[in-house]
């Protein structure tokens, strides 16, 4: 092979500039896993049972239209079925949006310290990332609206609540954003954690705004609250015309049969999910209070994690790993002094606090 041959030089420049997504530590026996914002209680038992049932027909292609899941979710969300697009995780939906609305010469606006998948989705579609400086670690919505006046901008990602900071926005803030952003810009509000935020004062889902803003897309996930991260299931709610476009680039069987079956059962197990959300809210408050008592500053969070100021976060991460606790360093999010810690079960949170009491 010629020595001078270099694949990177052949790649789309926007792809060559990317770094791969850095996942949280893989789950391992005996390790307390607070690294990837998963539901520490796992999925609903009914979802597990449905997954087992679905595994009896693995030789059959899945329902490419996810019709049972679509009908149930449309009913629960009070939207029409043609407003829903399902993805192999909500990351898949973000990719579909980038594929439809971005390309060379077009840009996506998103915030500093926002979810690491936005630059990947943007640049892999050949688009340009227009990163807007954060305001006190949160989204600066007026600066984001101003950035979208550039005619090259066709897409905007807003995470609410945001990962990794936990910051959240009120419905009025999103409405004001949609009022000031030109309607040629598709505004994606990523609500991967909305279930955890609903009990938070001043949090508002963008879903009720869909009827008035055709350029709004709301994305959601089954990976966090529903405890189904391994199955990869997410969705977008949008104007039917947007859903129609997403459906043109969607791989026909992008959502597997086990995910569809487990998703339906999980959505129906409302009691289980309510208990998970209540425990998270309770533990989030307790953990923040106890961390403050230990002298740690935490960012306010409406999600199932806390961003905690550690100073030497890399050393703190090593210490926690030595104590068999995995959390998430967020230096790659521009937060080198912070760790993102998922809210675990009460026992897991106690173990974390105990480990931190013995740190420095
Ligand atoms: C975890 C997460 C997602 C969900 O990704 P999936 O592909 O559904 O697992 C989306 N957005 C944000 C901000 C997240 O933190």
CSV table of C-alpha atoms and ligand atoms in Angstrom, one decimal:
chain,number,residue,atom,x,y,z
A,1,UNK,CA,0.0,0.0,0.0
A,2,UNK,CA,1.3,3.4,-0.9
A,3,UNK,CA,2.8,5.1,2.2
A,4,UNK,CA,1.3,8.5,1.4
A,5,UNK,CA,-2.2,7.1,1.2
A,6,UNK,CA,-4.3,8.7,3.9
A,7,UNK,CA,-8.0,8.0,4.4
A,8,UNK,CA,-8.6,11.1,6.5
A,9,UNK,CA,-7.5,13.3,3.6
A,10,UNK,CA,-10.2,11.7,1.5
A,11,UNK,CA,-13.0,12.2,4.0
A,12,UNK,CA,-15.4,15.0,4.0
A,13,UNK,CA,-13.5,17.8,5.9
A,14,UNK,CA,-16.4,18.1,8.4
A,15,UNK,CA,-16.0,14.4,9.3
A,16,UNK,CA,-12.2,14.5,9.4
A,17,UNK,CA,-12.5,17.3,12.0
A,18,UNK,CA,-14.7,15.1,14.3
A,19,UNK,CA,-13.6,13.2,17.4
A,20,UNK,CA,-15.6,10.0,18.1
A,21,UNK,CA,-18.2,10.1,20.9
A,22,UNK,CA,-16.7,9.1,24.2
A,23,UNK,CA,-19.2,6.7,25.9
A,24,UNK,CA,-19.4,6.3,29.7
A,25,UNK,CA,-17.6,3.4,31.3
A,26,UNK,CA,-19.0,0.0,30.4
A,27,UNK,CA,-21.1,-1.7,33.0
A,28,UNK,CA,-19.1,-4.2,35.0
A,29,UNK,CA,-19.9,-6.6,37.9
A,30,UNK,CA,-19.3,-5.0,41.3
A,31,UNK,CA,-19.0,-1.5,39.9
A,32,UNK,CA,-21.6,1.2,40.9
A,33,UNK,CA,-22.7,2.6,37.6
A,34,UNK,CA,-23.4,6.3,37.8
A,35,UNK,CA,-21.8,7.2,34.5
A,36,UNK,CA,-24.5,7.1,31.8
A,37,UNK,CA,-27.7,8.5,33.3
A,38,UNK,CA,-29.5,5.2,33.1
A,39,UNK,CA,-32.5,4.3,35.3
A,40,UNK,CA,-30.8,2.6,38.3
A,41,UNK,CA,-33.9,0.5,38.8
A,42,UNK,CA,-33.8,-0.9,35.2
A,43,UNK,CA,-36.9,-1.3,33.1
A,44,UNK,CA,-40.4,-2.1,34.2
A,45,UNK,CA,-40.9,-5.9,34.8
A,46,UNK,CA,-43.7,-5.7,32.2
A,47,UNK,CA,-41.2,-4.4,29.6
A,48,UNK,CA,-38.8,-7.2,30.4
A,49,UNK,CA,-41.6,-9.7,29.9
A,50,UNK,CA,-42.7,-8.2,26.6
A,51,UNK,CA,-39.0,-8.3,25.5
A,52,UNK,CA,-38.9,-12.0,26.2
A,53,UNK,CA,-42.1,-12.6,24.3
A,54,UNK,CA,-40.8,-10.6,21.3
A,55,UNK,CA,-37.7,-12.7,21.3
A,56,UNK,CA,-39.7,-15.8,20.3
A,57,UNK,CA,-40.2,-14.4,16.7
A,58,UNK,CA,-36.7,-13.1,16.0
A,59,UNK,CA,-36.6,-14.6,12.5
A,60,UNK,CA,-39.3,-12.2,11.4
A,61,UNK,CA,-38.6,-8.6,10.3
A,62,UNK,CA,-39.9,-6.0,12.8
A,63,UNK,CA,-42.9,-3.8,12.0
A,64,UNK,CA,-41.1,-1.0,10.0
A,65,UNK,CA,-43.9,1.4,11.0
A,66,UNK,CA,-43.8,0.5,14.7
A,67,UNK,CA,-47.6,0.6,14.5
A,68,UNK,CA,-48.5,-0.6,18.0
A,69,UNK,CA,-46.0,1.8,19.6
A,70,UNK,CA,-47.1,4.6,17.3
A,71,UNK,CA,-50.8,4.2,18.1
A,72,UNK,CA,-50.2,4.1,21.9
A,73,UNK,CA,-47.8,7.0,22.0
A,74,UNK,CA,-50.0,9.1,19.7
A,75,UNK,CA,-52.8,8.6,22.1
A,76,UNK,CA,-50.7,9.3,25.2
A,77,UNK,CA,-49.2,12.4,23.8
A,78,UNK,CA,-52.4,13.6,22.1
A,79,UNK,CA,-50.7,14.0,18.7
A,80,UNK,CA,-51.5,12.3,15.4
A,81,UNK,CA,-49.7,9.2,14.4
A,82,UNK,CA,-48.2,10.9,11.3
A,83,UNK,CA,-46.3,13.3,13.7
A,84,UNK,CA,-44.2,10.5,15.1
A,85,UNK,CA,-40.8,9.2,13.8
A,86,UNK,CA,-39.1,6.4,15.7
A,87,UNK,CA,-35.4,5.9,15.9
A,88,UNK,CA,-32.8,3.4,17.0
A,89,UNK,CA,-32.3,5.5,20.0
A,90,UNK,CA,-33.0,9.2,19.9
A,91,UNK,CA,-29.5,9.7,18.5
A,92,UNK,CA,-30.8,8.0,15.3
A,93,UNK,CA,-33.5,10.6,15.1
A,94,UNK,CA,-31.0,13.4,15.6
A,95,UNK,CA,-29.0,11.9,12.7
A,96,UNK,CA,-32.1,11.7,10.5
A,97,UNK,CA,-32.8,15.4,11.2
A,98,UNK,CA,-29.2,16.3,10.3
A,99,UNK,CA,-29.4,14.2,7.1
A,100,UNK,CA,-32.6,16.0,6.0
A,101,UNK,CA,-31.8,19.5,6.9
A,102,UNK,CA,-28.0,19.8,6.8
A,103,UNK,CA,-25.2,19.4,4.3
A,104,UNK,CA,-22.2,21.4,3.0
A,105,UNK,CA,-22.9,25.1,3.2
A,106,UNK,CA,-25.5,24.7,6.0
A,107,UNK,CA,-25.0,25.1,9.7
A,108,UNK,CA,-26.5,23.9,13.0
A,109,UNK,CA,-26.6,26.1,16.0
A,110,UNK,CA,-26.2,24.6,19.5
A,111,UNK,CA,-24.8,25.7,22.9
A,112,UNK,CA,-21.4,25.2,24.4
A,113,UNK,CA,-21.6,22.4,27.1
A,114,UNK,CA,-24.5,20.8,25.2
A,115,UNK,CA,-24.9,17.1,24.3
A,116,UNK,CA,-21.9,15.7,22.5
A,117,UNK,CA,-23.9,14.1,19.8
A,118,UNK,CA,-25.0,17.4,18.2
A,119,UNK,CA,-21.5,18.2,16.6
A,120,UNK,CA,-21.3,14.5,15.5
A,121,UNK,CA,-24.8,14.5,13.8
A,122,UNK,CA,-24.1,18.0,12.3
A,123,UNK,CA,-20.7,17.3,10.9
A,124,UNK,CA,-21.4,13.7,9.7
A,125,UNK,CA,-24.1,15.2,7.5
A,126,UNK,CA,-21.5,17.6,6.1
A,127,UNK,CA,-22.9,20.6,8.0
A,128,UNK,CA,-21.1,23.2,10.0
A,129,UNK,CA,-21.4,23.5,13.8
A,130,UNK,CA,-22.1,27.0,15.1
A,131,UNK,CA,-21.5,26.8,18.8
A,132,UNK,CA,-22.9,29.6,20.9
A,133,UNK,CA,-21.2,30.4,24.2
A,134,UNK,CA,-23.1,29.3,27.3
A,135,UNK,CA,-24.5,31.8,29.8
A,136,UNK,CA,-23.7,30.7,33.4
A,137,UNK,CA,-23.4,27.1,32.0
A,138,UNK,CA,-26.9,27.2,30.5
A,139,UNK,CA,-28.2,27.9,27.0
A,140,UNK,CA,-28.0,31.6,26.0
A,141,UNK,CA,-31.3,31.5,24.0
A,142,UNK,CA,-31.1,35.1,22.7
A,143,UNK,CA,-27.6,34.5,21.5
A,144,UNK,CA,-28.7,31.3,19.8
A,145,UNK,CA,-31.6,33.1,18.2
A,146,UNK,CA,-29.2,35.9,17.0
A,147,UNK,CA,-26.9,33.2,15.6
A,148,UNK,CA,-29.8,31.7,13.6
A,149,UNK,CA,-30.1,34.9,11.6
A,150,UNK,CA,-27.2,33.7,9.5
A,151,UNK,CA,-28.9,32.4,6.3
A,152,UNK,CA,-26.7,29.3,6.3
A,153,UNK,CA,-28.4,28.1,9.6
A,154,UNK,CA,-31.0,25.4,8.9
A,155,UNK,CA,-31.1,23.5,12.2
A,156,UNK,CA,-30.8,24.3,15.9
A,157,UNK,CA,-30.4,21.8,18.8
A,158,UNK,CA,-31.7,22.8,22.3
A,159,UNK,CA,-31.4,20.2,25.1
A,160,UNK,CA,-34.0,20.6,27.8
A,161,UNK,CA,-32.9,19.6,30.4
A,162,UNK,CA,-29.4,19.8,29.1
A,163,UNK,CA,-26.8,17.0,29.5
A,164,UNK,CA,-24.3,17.3,31.1
A,165,UNK,CA,-25.2,20.4,33.1
A,166,UNK,CA,-28.8,19.5,34.1
A,167,UNK,CA,-30.0,23.1,33.3
A,168,UNK,CA,-33.6,23.4,32.2
A,169,UNK,CA,-35.8,25.9,30.4
A,170,UNK,CA,-39.4,27.1,30.9
A,171,UNK,CA,-42.0,26.8,28.2
A,172,UNK,CA,-42.1,30.6,27.9
A,173,UNK,CA,-38.3,30.6,27.1
A,174,UNK,CA,-38.8,28.1,24.3
A,175,UNK,CA,-41.8,30.0,23.0
A,176,UNK,CA,-39.8,33.2,23.0
A,177,UNK,CA,-37.0,31.4,21.1
A,178,UNK,CA,-39.4,30.0,18.5
A,179,UNK,CA,-40.9,33.5,18.1
A,180,UNK,CA,-37.5,35.0,17.3
A,181,UNK,CA,-36.0,32.2,15.2
A,182,UNK,CA,-36.8,32.3,11.5
A,183,UNK,CA,-39.3,29.6,10.5
A,184,UNK,CA,-36.7,28.3,7.9
A,185,UNK,CA,-34.7,27.0,10.9
A,186,UNK,CA,-35.8,23.6,12.3
A,187,UNK,CA,-35.6,23.9,16.1
A,188,UNK,CA,-35.0,20.5,17.8
A,189,UNK,CA,-35.8,20.5,21.5
A,190,UNK,CA,-34.1,17.3,22.9
A,191,UNK,CA,-36.2,16.2,25.8
A,192,UNK,CA,-34.3,13.0,26.7
A,193,UNK,CA,-34.8,13.8,30.4
A,194,UNK,CA,-38.2,15.5,30.3
A,195,UNK,CA,-39.9,12.9,32.6
A,196,UNK,CA,-37.5,13.8,35.4
A,197,UNK,CA,-38.1,17.5,34.9
A,198,UNK,CA,-41.8,17.6,35.0
A,199,UNK,CA,-41.9,18.0,38.8
A,200,UNK,CA,-39.5,20.9,38.6
A,201,UNK,CA,-40.9,24.4,38.9
A,202,UNK,CA,-40.5,26.5,35.8
A,203,UNK,CA,-39.8,23.5,33.5
A,204,UNK,CA,-41.9,23.2,30.4
A,205,UNK,CA,-41.9,20.7,27.6
A,206,UNK,CA,-42.1,22.1,24.1
A,207,UNK,CA,-44.7,19.6,23.1
A,208,UNK,CA,-47.7,21.9,23.5
A,209,UNK,CA,-46.0,24.4,21.2
A,210,UNK,CA,-46.0,22.0,18.2
A,211,UNK,CA,-49.4,23.1,17.1
A,212,UNK,CA,-48.2,26.7,16.6
A,213,UNK,CA,-44.7,26.2,15.4
A,214,UNK,CA,-44.3,23.9,12.4
A,215,UNK,CA,-40.5,24.2,12.5
A,216,UNK,CA,-40.4,22.7,16.0
A,217,UNK,CA,-39.3,19.1,16.6
A,218,UNK,CA,-39.3,17.4,20.0
A,219,UNK,CA,-37.1,14.4,20.5
A,220,UNK,CA,-37.4,11.9,23.3
A,221,UNK,CA,-35.7,8.7,24.5
A,222,UNK,CA,-36.5,5.4,26.1
A,223,UNK,CA,-32.8,5.1,27.3
A,224,UNK,CA,-33.0,7.0,30.5
A,225,UNK,CA,-36.4,7.1,32.4
A,226,UNK,CA,-37.7,3.9,30.7
A,227,UNK,CA,-34.5,2.0,31.6
A,228,UNK,CA,-34.2,0.6,28.0
A,229,UNK,CA,-30.8,2.0,27.0
A,230,UNK,CA,-29.6,-1.3,25.6
A,231,UNK,CA,-32.5,-1.7,23.2
A,232,UNK,CA,-32.1,1.7,21.5
A,233,UNK,CA,-35.4,3.4,21.2
A,234,UNK,CA,-36.3,7.1,20.7
A,235,UNK,CA,-38.7,9.2,18.8
A,236,UNK,CA,-39.4,12.6,17.3
A,237,UNK,CA,-42.7,14.5,17.4
A,238,UNK,CA,-42.9,17.0,14.6
A,239,UNK,CA,-45.1,18.5,12.0
A,240,UNK,CA,-46.4,15.7,9.7
A,241,UNK,CA,-44.5,17.2,6.8
A,242,UNK,CA,-41.2,17.0,8.7
A,243,UNK,CA,-42.0,13.4,9.8
A,244,UNK,CA,-42.6,12.6,6.1
A,245,UNK,CA,-39.1,13.9,5.2
A,246,UNK,CA,-37.5,12.0,8.1
A,247,UNK,CA,-39.2,8.8,6.9
A,248,UNK,CA,-37.6,9.1,3.5
A,249,UNK,CA,-34.1,8.8,4.9
A,250,UNK,CA,-34.9,6.4,7.8
A,251,UNK,CA,-33.7,2.9,7.4
A,252,UNK,CA,-36.8,0.8,6.9
A,253,UNK,CA,-36.2,-1.5,10.0
A,254,UNK,CA,-34.3,0.9,12.2
A,255,UNK,CA,-36.3,0.0,15.4
A,256,UNK,CA,-36.0,-3.7,16.3
A,257,UNK,CA,-39.0,-5.8,17.4
A,258,UNK,CA,-37.8,-6.2,21.0
A,259,UNK,CA,-37.5,-2.5,21.5
A,260,UNK,CA,-41.0,-1.9,20.1
A,261,UNK,CA,-42.6,-4.5,22.3
A,262,UNK,CA,-40.7,-3.4,25.4
A,263,UNK,CA,-41.5,0.3,24.6
A,264,UNK,CA,-45.2,-0.4,24.5
A,265,UNK,CA,-45.2,-2.3,27.8
A,266,UNK,CA,-43.1,0.3,29.5
A,267,UNK,CA,-45.4,3.2,28.4
A,268,UNK,CA,-48.3,1.2,29.9
A,269,UNK,CA,-46.6,0.6,33.3
A,270,UNK,CA,-47.3,4.1,34.5
A,271,UNK,CA,-47.1,3.1,38.2
A,272,UNK,CA,-43.6,1.8,37.9
A,273,UNK,CA,-42.4,4.9,36.1
A,274,UNK,CA,-44.0,7.2,38.6
A,275,UNK,CA,-42.2,5.5,41.4
A,276,UNK,CA,-38.9,5.8,39.5
A,277,UNK,CA,-39.4,9.5,38.9
A,278,UNK,CA,-40.4,10.1,42.6
A,279,UNK,CA,-37.3,8.3,43.8
A,280,UNK,CA,-35.1,10.3,41.5
A,281,UNK,CA,-36.5,13.6,42.6
A,282,UNK,CA,-36.1,12.7,46.3
A,283,UNK,CA,-32.6,11.3,45.8
A,284,UNK,CA,-31.5,14.3,43.7
A,285,UNK,CA,-32.5,16.7,46.4
A,286,UNK,CA,-30.8,14.6,49.2
A,287,UNK,CA,-27.7,14.1,47.2
A,288,UNK,CA,-27.4,17.8,46.4
A,289,UNK,CA,-27.9,18.7,50.0
A,290,UNK,CA,-25.3,16.2,51.2
A,291,UNK,CA,-22.8,17.2,48.6
A,292,UNK,CA,-23.2,20.8,49.6
A,293,UNK,CA,-22.6,19.8,53.2
A,294,UNK,CA,-19.3,18.2,52.1
A,295,UNK,CA,-18.4,21.5,50.4
A,296,UNK,CA,-19.2,20.6,46.8
A,297,UNK,CA,-20.9,23.0,44.4
A,298,UNK,CA,-23.4,21.3,42.2
A,299,UNK,CA,-25.2,22.8,39.2
A,300,UNK,CA,-29.0,23.0,39.6
A,301,UNK,CA,-30.5,19.9,37.8
A,302,UNK,CA,-33.9,18.9,36.6
A,303,UNK,CA,-32.6,15.6,35.3
A,304,UNK,CA,-31.4,12.3,36.8
A,305,UNK,CA,-27.8,13.5,37.3
A,306,UNK,CA,-25.8,16.2,39.0
A,307,UNK,CA,-22.9,18.1,37.6
A,308,UNK,CA,-20.5,18.5,40.6
A,309,UNK,CA,-17.5,20.8,40.8
A,310,UNK,CA,-14.5,18.7,41.9
A,311,UNK,CA,-11.5,20.9,41.1
A,312,UNK,CA,-9.2,18.1,40.0
A,313,UNK,CA,-11.9,16.1,38.4
A,314,UNK,CA,-9.6,13.6,36.8
A,315,UNK,CA,-8.0,12.7,40.2
A,316,UNK,CA,-11.5,12.5,41.8
A,317,UNK,CA,-12.7,10.3,39.0
A,318,UNK,CA,-9.7,8.0,39.6
A,319,UNK,CA,-10.4,7.9,43.3
A,320,UNK,CA,-14.0,7.0,42.7
A,321,UNK,CA,-13.0,4.3,40.3
A,322,UNK,CA,-10.7,2.9,42.9
A,323,UNK,CA,-13.8,2.7,45.2
A,324,UNK,CA,-15.6,0.9,42.4
A,325,UNK,CA,-17.8,3.8,41.5
A,326,UNK,CA,-18.1,4.9,37.8
A,327,UNK,CA,-19.1,8.5,37.2
A,328,UNK,CA,-18.6,10.7,34.1
A,329,UNK,CA,-15.7,13.1,33.5
A,330,UNK,CA,-16.9,15.9,31.3
A,331,UNK,CA,-13.7,17.6,30.2
A,332,UNK,CA,-14.7,16.9,26.6
A,333,UNK,CA,-17.8,19.1,27.3
A,334,UNK,CA,-15.5,22.0,28.2
A,335,UNK,CA,-16.0,21.3,31.9
A,336,UNK,CA,-12.6,19.9,33.1
A,337,UNK,CA,-13.2,20.6,36.8
A,338,UNK,CA,-16.6,18.9,37.0
A,339,UNK,CA,-17.9,15.4,37.1
A,340,UNK,CA,-21.4,14.3,36.0
A,341,UNK,CA,-22.9,11.9,38.5
A,342,UNK,CA,-26.0,10.0,37.8
A,343,UNK,CA,-28.5,9.7,40.6
A,344,UNK,CA,-28.5,6.1,41.7
A,345,UNK,CA,-30.5,4.1,44.2
A,346,UNK,CA,-30.4,5.3,47.8
A,347,UNK,CA,-27.7,2.7,48.5
A,348,UNK,CA,-25.6,3.7,45.6
A,349,UNK,CA,-25.8,7.3,46.5
A,350,UNK,CA,-24.8,6.5,50.1
A,351,UNK,CA,-21.8,4.6,48.7
A,352,UNK,CA,-20.9,7.7,46.6
A,353,UNK,CA,-21.1,10.0,49.5
A,354,UNK,CA,-19.0,7.8,51.7
A,355,UNK,CA,-16.3,7.6,49.0
A,356,UNK,CA,-16.4,11.4,48.6
A,357,UNK,CA,-16.1,11.9,52.4
A,358,UNK,CA,-12.8,10.1,52.2
A,359,UNK,CA,-11.6,12.0,49.2
A,360,UNK,CA,-9.0,14.7,50.1
B,1,LIG,C1,-28.9,10.2,26.6
B,1,LIG,C2,-29.3,11.3,25.8
B,1,LIG,C3,-30.0,11.1,24.6
B,1,LIG,C4,-30.5,9.8,24.3
B,1,LIG,O1,-29.9,9.0,23.4
B,1,LIG,P1,-30.4,7.6,23.0
B,1,LIG,O2,-29.9,7.5,21.6
B,1,LIG,O3,-31.9,7.7,22.9
B,1,LIG,O4,-29.9,6.6,23.9
B,1,LIG,C5,-30.4,12.2,23.8
B,1,LIG,N1,-30.1,13.4,24.2
B,1,LIG,C6,-29.4,13.7,25.3
B,1,LIG,C7,-29.2,15.1,25.7
B,1,LIG,C8,-29.0,12.7,26.1
B,1,LIG,O5,-28.3,12.9,27.2
